[in-house]
Coordinates of C-alpha atoms and ligand atoms in Angstrom, one line a residue:
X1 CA -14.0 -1.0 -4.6
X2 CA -12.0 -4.0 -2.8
X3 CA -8.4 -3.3 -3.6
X4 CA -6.9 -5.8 -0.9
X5 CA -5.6 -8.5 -2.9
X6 CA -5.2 -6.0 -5.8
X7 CA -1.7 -6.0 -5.0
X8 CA 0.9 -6.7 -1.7
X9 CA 1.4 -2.3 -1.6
X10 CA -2.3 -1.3 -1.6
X11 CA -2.3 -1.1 2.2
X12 CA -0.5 1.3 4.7
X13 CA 1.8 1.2 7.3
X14 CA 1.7 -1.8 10.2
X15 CA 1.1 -0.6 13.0
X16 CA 5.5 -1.2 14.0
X17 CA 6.9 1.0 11.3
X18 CA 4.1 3.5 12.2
X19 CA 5.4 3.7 15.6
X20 CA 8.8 3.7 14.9
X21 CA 8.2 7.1 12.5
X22 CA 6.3 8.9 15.2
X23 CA 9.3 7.8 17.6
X24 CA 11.5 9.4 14.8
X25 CA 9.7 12.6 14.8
X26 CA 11.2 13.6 18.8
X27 CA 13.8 16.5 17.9
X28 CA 15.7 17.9 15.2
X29 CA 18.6 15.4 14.3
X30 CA 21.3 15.9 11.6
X31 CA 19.9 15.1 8.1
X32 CA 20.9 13.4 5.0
X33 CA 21.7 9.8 6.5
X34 CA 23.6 11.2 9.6
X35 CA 21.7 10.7 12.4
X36 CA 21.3 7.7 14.5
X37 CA 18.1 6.1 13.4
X38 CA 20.0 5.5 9.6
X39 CA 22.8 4.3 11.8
X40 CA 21.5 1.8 13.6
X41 CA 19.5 0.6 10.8
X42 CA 22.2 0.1 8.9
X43 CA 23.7 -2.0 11.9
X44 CA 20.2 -3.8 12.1
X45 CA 20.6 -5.4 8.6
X46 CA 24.5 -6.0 8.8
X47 CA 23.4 -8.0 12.1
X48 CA 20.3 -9.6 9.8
X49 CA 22.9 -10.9 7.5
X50 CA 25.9 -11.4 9.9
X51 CA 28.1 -9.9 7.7
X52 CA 30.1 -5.9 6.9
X53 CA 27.8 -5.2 4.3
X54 CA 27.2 -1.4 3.2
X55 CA 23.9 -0.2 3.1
X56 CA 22.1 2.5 1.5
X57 CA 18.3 3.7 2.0
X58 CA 16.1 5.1 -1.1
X59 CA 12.5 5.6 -2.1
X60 CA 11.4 2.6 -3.8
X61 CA 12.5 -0.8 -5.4
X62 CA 12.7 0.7 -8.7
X63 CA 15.7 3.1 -7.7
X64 CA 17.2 0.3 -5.7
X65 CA 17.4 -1.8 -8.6
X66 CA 18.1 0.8 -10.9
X67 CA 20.9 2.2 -9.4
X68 CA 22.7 -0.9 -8.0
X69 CA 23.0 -2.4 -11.6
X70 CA 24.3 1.0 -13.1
X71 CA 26.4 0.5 -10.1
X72 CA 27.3 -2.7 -11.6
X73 CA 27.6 -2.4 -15.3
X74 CA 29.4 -0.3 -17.9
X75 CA 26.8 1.1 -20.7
X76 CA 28.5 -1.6 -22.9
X77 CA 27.5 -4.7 -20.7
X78 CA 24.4 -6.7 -20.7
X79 CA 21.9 -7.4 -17.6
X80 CA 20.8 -11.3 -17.8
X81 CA 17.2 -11.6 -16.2
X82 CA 14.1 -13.8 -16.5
X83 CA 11.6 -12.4 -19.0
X84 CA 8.9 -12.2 -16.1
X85 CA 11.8 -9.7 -14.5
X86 CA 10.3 -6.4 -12.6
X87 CA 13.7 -4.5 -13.7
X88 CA 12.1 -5.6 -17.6
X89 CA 8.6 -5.5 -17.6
X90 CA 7.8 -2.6 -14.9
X91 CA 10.6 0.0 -14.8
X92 CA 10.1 2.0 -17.5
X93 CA 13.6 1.2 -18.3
X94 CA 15.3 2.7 -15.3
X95 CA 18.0 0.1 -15.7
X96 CA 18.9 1.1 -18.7
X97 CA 18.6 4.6 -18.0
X98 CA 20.7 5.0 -15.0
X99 CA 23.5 2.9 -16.4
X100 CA 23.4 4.5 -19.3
X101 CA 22.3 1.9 -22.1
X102 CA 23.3 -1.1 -20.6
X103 CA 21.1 -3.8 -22.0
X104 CA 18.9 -6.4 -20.2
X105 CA 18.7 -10.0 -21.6
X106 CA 15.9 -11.8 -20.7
X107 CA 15.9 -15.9 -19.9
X108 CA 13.1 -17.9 -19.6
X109 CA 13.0 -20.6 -16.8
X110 CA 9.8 -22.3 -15.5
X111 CA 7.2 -20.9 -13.0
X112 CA 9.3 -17.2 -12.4
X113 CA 12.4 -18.8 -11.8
X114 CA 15.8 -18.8 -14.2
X115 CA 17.4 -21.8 -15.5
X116 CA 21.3 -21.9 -14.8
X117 CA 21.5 -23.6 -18.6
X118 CA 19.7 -20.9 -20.1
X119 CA 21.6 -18.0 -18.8
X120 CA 24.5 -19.9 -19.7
X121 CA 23.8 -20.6 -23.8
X122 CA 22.3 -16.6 -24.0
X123 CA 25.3 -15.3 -22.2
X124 CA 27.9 -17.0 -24.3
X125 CA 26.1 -17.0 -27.2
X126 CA 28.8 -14.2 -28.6
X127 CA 31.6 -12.8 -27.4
X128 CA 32.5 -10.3 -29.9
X129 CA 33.2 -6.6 -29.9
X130 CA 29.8 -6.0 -31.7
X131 CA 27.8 -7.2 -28.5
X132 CA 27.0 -6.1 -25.4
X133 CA 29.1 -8.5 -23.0
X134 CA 27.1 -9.8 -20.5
X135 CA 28.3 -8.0 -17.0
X136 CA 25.4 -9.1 -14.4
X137 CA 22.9 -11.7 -13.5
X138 CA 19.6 -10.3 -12.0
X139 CA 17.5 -13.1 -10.1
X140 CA 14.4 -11.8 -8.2
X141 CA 13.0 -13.4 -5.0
X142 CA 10.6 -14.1 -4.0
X143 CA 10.1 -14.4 -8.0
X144 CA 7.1 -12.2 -9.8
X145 CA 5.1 -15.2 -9.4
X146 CA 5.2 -16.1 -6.1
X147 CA 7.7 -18.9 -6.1
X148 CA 10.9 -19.0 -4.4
X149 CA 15.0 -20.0 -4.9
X150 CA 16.4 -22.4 -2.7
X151 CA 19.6 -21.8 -1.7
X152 CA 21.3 -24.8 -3.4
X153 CA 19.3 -22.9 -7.0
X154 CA 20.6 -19.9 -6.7
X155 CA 24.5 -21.6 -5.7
X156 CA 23.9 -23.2 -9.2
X157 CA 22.6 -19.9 -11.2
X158 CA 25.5 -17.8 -9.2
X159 CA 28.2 -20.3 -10.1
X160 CA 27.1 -20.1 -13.7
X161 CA 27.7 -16.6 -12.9
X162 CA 30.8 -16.4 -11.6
X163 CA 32.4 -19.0 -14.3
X164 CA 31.4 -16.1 -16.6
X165 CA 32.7 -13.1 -15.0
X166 CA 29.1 -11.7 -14.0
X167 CA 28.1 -10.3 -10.8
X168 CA 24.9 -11.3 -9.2
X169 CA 22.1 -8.8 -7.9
X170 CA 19.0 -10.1 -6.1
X171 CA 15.2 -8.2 -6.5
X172 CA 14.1 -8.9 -3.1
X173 CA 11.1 -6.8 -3.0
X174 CA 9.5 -9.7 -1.5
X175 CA 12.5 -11.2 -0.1
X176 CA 11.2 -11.1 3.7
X177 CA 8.3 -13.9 2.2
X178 CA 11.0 -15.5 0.8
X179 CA 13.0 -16.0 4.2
X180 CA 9.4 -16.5 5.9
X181 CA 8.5 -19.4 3.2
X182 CA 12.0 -21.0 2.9
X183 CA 12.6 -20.7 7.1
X184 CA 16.5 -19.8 6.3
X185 CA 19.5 -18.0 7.5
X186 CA 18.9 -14.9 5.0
X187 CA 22.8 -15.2 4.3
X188 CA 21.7 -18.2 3.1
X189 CA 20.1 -17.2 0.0
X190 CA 22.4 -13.8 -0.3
X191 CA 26.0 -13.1 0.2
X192 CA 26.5 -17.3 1.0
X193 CA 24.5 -18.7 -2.0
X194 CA 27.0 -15.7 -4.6
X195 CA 24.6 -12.6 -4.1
X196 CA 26.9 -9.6 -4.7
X197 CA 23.9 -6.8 -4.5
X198 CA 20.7 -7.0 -2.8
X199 CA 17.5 -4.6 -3.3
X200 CA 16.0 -5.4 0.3
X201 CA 12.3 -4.5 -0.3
X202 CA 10.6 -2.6 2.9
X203 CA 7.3 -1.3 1.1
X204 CA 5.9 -4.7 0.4
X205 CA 7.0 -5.6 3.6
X206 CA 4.8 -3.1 5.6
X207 CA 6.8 -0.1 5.6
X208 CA 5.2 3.0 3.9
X209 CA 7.9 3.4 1.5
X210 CA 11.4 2.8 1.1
X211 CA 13.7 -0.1 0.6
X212 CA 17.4 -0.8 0.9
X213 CA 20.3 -1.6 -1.3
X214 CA 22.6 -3.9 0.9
X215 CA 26.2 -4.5 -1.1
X216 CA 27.7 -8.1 0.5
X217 CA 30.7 -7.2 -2.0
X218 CA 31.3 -4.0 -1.2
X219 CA 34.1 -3.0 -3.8
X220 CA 30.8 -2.6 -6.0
X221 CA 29.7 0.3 -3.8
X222 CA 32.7 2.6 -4.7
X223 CA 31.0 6.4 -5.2
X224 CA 27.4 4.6 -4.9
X225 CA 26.0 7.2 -2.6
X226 CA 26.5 9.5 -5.1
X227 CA 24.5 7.5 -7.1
X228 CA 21.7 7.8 -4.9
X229 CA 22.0 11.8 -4.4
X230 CA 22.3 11.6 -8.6
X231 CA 19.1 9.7 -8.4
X232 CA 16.6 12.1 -6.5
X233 CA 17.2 8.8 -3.8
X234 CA 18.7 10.8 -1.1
X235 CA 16.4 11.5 1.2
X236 CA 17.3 14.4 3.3
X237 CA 15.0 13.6 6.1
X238 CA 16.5 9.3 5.6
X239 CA 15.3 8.9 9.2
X240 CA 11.8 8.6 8.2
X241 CA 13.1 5.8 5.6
X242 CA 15.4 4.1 8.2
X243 CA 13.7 3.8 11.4
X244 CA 11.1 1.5 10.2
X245 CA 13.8 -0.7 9.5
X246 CA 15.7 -0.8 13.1
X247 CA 11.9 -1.3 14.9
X248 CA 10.9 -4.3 12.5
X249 CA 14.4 -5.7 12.4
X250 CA 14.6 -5.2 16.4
X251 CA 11.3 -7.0 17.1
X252 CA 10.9 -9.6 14.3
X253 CA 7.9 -8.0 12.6
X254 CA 9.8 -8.3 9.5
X255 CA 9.8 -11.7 9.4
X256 CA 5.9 -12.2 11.4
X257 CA 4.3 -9.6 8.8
X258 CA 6.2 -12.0 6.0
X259 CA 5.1 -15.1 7.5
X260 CA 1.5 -13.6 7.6
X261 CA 1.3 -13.1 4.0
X262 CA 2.4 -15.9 3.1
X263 CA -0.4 -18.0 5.3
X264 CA -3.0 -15.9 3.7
X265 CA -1.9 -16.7 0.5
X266 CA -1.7 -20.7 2.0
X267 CA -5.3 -20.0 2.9
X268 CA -6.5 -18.5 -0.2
X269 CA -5.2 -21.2 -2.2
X270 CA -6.7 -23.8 -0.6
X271 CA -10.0 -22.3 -0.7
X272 CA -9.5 -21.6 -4.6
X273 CA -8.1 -25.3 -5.0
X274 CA -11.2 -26.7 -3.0
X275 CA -13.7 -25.0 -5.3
X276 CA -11.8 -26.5 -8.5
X277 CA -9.6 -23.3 -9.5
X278 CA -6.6 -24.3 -11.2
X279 CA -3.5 -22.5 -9.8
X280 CA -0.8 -21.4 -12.5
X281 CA 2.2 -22.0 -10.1
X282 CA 2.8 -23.4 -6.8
X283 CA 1.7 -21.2 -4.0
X284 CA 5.8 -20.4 -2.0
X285 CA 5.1 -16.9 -1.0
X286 CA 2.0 -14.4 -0.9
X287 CA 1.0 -14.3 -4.4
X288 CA -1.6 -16.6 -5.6
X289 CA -2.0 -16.7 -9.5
X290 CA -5.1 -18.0 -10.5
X291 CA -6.8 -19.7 -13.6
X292 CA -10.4 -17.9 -13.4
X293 CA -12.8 -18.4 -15.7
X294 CA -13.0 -14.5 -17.6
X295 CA -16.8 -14.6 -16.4
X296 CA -15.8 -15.2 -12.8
X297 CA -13.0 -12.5 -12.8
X298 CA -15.7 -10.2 -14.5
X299 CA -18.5 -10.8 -11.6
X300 CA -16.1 -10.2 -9.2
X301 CA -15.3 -7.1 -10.8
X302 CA -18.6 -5.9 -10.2
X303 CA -18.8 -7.1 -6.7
X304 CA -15.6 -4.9 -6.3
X305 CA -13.1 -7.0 -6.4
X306 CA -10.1 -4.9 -8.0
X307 CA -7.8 -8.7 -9.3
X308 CA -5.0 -7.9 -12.2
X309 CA -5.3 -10.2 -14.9
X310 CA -1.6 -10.6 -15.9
X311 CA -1.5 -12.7 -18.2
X312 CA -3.8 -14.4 -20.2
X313 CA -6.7 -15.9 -18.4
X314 CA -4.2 -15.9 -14.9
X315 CA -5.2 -13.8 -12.3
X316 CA -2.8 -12.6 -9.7
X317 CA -3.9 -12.1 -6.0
X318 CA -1.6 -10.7 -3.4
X319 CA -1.7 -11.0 0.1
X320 CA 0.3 -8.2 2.7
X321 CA 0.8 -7.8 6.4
X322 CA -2.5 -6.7 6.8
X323 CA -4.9 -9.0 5.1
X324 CA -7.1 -11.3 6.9
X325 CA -9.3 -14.2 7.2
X326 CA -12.1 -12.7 7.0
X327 CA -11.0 -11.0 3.9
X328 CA -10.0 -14.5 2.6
X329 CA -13.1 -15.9 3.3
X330 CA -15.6 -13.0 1.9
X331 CA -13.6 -13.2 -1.6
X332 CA -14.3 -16.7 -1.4
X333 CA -17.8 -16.2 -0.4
X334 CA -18.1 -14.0 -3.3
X335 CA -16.6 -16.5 -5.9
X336 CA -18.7 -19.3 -4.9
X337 CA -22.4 -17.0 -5.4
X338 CA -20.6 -15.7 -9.0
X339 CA -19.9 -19.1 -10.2
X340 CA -23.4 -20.4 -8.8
X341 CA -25.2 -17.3 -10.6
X342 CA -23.4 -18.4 -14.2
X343 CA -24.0 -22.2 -13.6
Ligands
PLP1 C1 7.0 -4.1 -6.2 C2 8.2 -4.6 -6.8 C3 9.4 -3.7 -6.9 C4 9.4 -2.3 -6.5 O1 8.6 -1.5 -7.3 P1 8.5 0.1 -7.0 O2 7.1 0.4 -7.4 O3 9.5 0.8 -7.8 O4 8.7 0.3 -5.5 C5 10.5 -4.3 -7.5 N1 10.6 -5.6 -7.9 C6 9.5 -6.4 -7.7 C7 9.6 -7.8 -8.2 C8 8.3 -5.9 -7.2 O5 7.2 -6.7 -7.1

């Protein structure tokens, strides 16, 4: 089976964080964060975002989220989030596990991205003691469907957010593409557009594992590494989780393994477009969500092709640091002989 557009975290490592963890393996060092590689990544993104931000290291983007908005929110406040959110529809409830009950509010807001006017009406839609008050605004970018935030969108959605007292965390499992497709200053579209907390996501972004929580306010990260430890998130051996940081920050293959994605996905959607595939939203990262016909997605199936269906009748396909041409080409290959065979 094909599992390379399956999903962005189907591959491995790139070939820069897999060097940077053997260079990390020299020597015993002091554990639990305190050794040098967890330093200097730590420096790394502070530099990234030109700005004394505190950063933490964990596992995965579902303990970075998790944890930063329990950081964030009493268990009586409310999380306001798009209905398409990953912190709704694929944590298993972590957020409101970790901050014990807080609830999430979902908006809607076309292709992945939140209205300002609609968080505004549901979070003032009561203020009374019976009702969770609404404490935090969760915006996720590159969205869950492949679009992005501008900068001057997510001034707008934090301003709403700061007229109502709310903090504003950012999902930025993808957020390399997003800086790759938007060509910013990423404190552009963080701490300068209102972003208090960041989940910056390395997995997705060719790392093995691991992602980082990067707090631009940092009065919210009062007793957060305890959080972590808490968690199961500290990681005793963290310079396996940071050094892939320093060496993709260092060189730039962050942002070329971003970029690289992203033109895959460029490619793929041209090639769907040119063979009459309708596209469910515009193609601003390195998803590509696409209106098969069920036969089509079916005779790929059996050609190997492992696509999500996510919702009805779209298809998502997602393109990583490591998919090529090539691979472009032979699913396209493959789509034009299925939809010949049932013509
Ligand atoms: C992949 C992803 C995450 C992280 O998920 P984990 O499996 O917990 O690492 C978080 N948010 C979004 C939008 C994602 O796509």
């Amino acid at each position: 089976m094909r599992h390379d557009f399956a999903s962005d975290n189907t591959v491995g490592w790139c070939p820069e964080a897999r060097a940077a963890i053997d260079a990390a393996q020299a020597g015993a060092t002091p554990s639990y964060g305190e050794d040098p590689w967890t330093a200097g990544a730590a420096d790394a993104i502070r530099d990234l975002f030109g700005t004394d931000c505190d950063v933490y290291f964990v596992f995965n983007g579902t303990a970075a989220n998790s944890l930063a908005l329990a950081a964030l929110c009493q268990p009586y406040h409310s999380v306001v989030c798009h209905e398409l959110a990953h912190i709704e529809t694929d944590e298993c409830g972590a957020p409101e596990f970790f901050s014990n009950g807080a609830k999430l509010w979902l908006a809607g807001g076309e292709d992945g991205r939140l209205d300002p006017e609609a968080v505004r009406v549901l979070a003032t839609r009561r203020s009374d003691i019976h009702f969770p008050t609404p404490r935090v605004l969760s915006v996720t970018q590159a969205t869950e469907v492949g679009t992005l935030y501008r900068a001057e969108d997510l001034t707008a959605l934090s301003g709403v957010a700061s007229s109502l007292g709310m903090h504003v965390h950012m999902d930025g499992a993808r957020f390399a593409n997003a800086v790759a497709g938007l060509g910013c200053d990423p404190a552009d579209i963080t701490w300068r557009a209102g972003v208090d907390v960041l989940s910056l996501g390395g997995t997705k972004n060719g790392m093995g594992m691991g992602e980082a929580v990067v707090f631009f306010d940092r009065t919210l990260s009062t007793e957060f590494a305890y959080r972590c430890k808490q968690g199961g998130q500290l990681a005793s051996k963290m310079r396996f989780l940071a050094a892939p940081w320093q060496a993709m920050l260092a060189d730039g293959s962050w942002l070329t393994r971003a970029a690289h994605a992203n033109a895959m996905a460029a490619l793929l959607a041209d090639g769907l477009r040119a063979r009459g595939v309708e596209l469910a939203h515009p193609v601003e990262a390195n998803g590509v969500f696409a209106r098969f016909s069920s036969g089509d997605v079916r005779a790929l199936f059996e050609r190997g092709w492992v696509l999500h269906e996510v919702v009805n009748g779209v298809t998502r396909l997602m393109c990583s640091w490591a998919t090529t041409a090539d691979d472009v080409a032979t699913l396209l290959g493959d789509l034009d002989d299925v939809s010949e065979l049932s013509t």
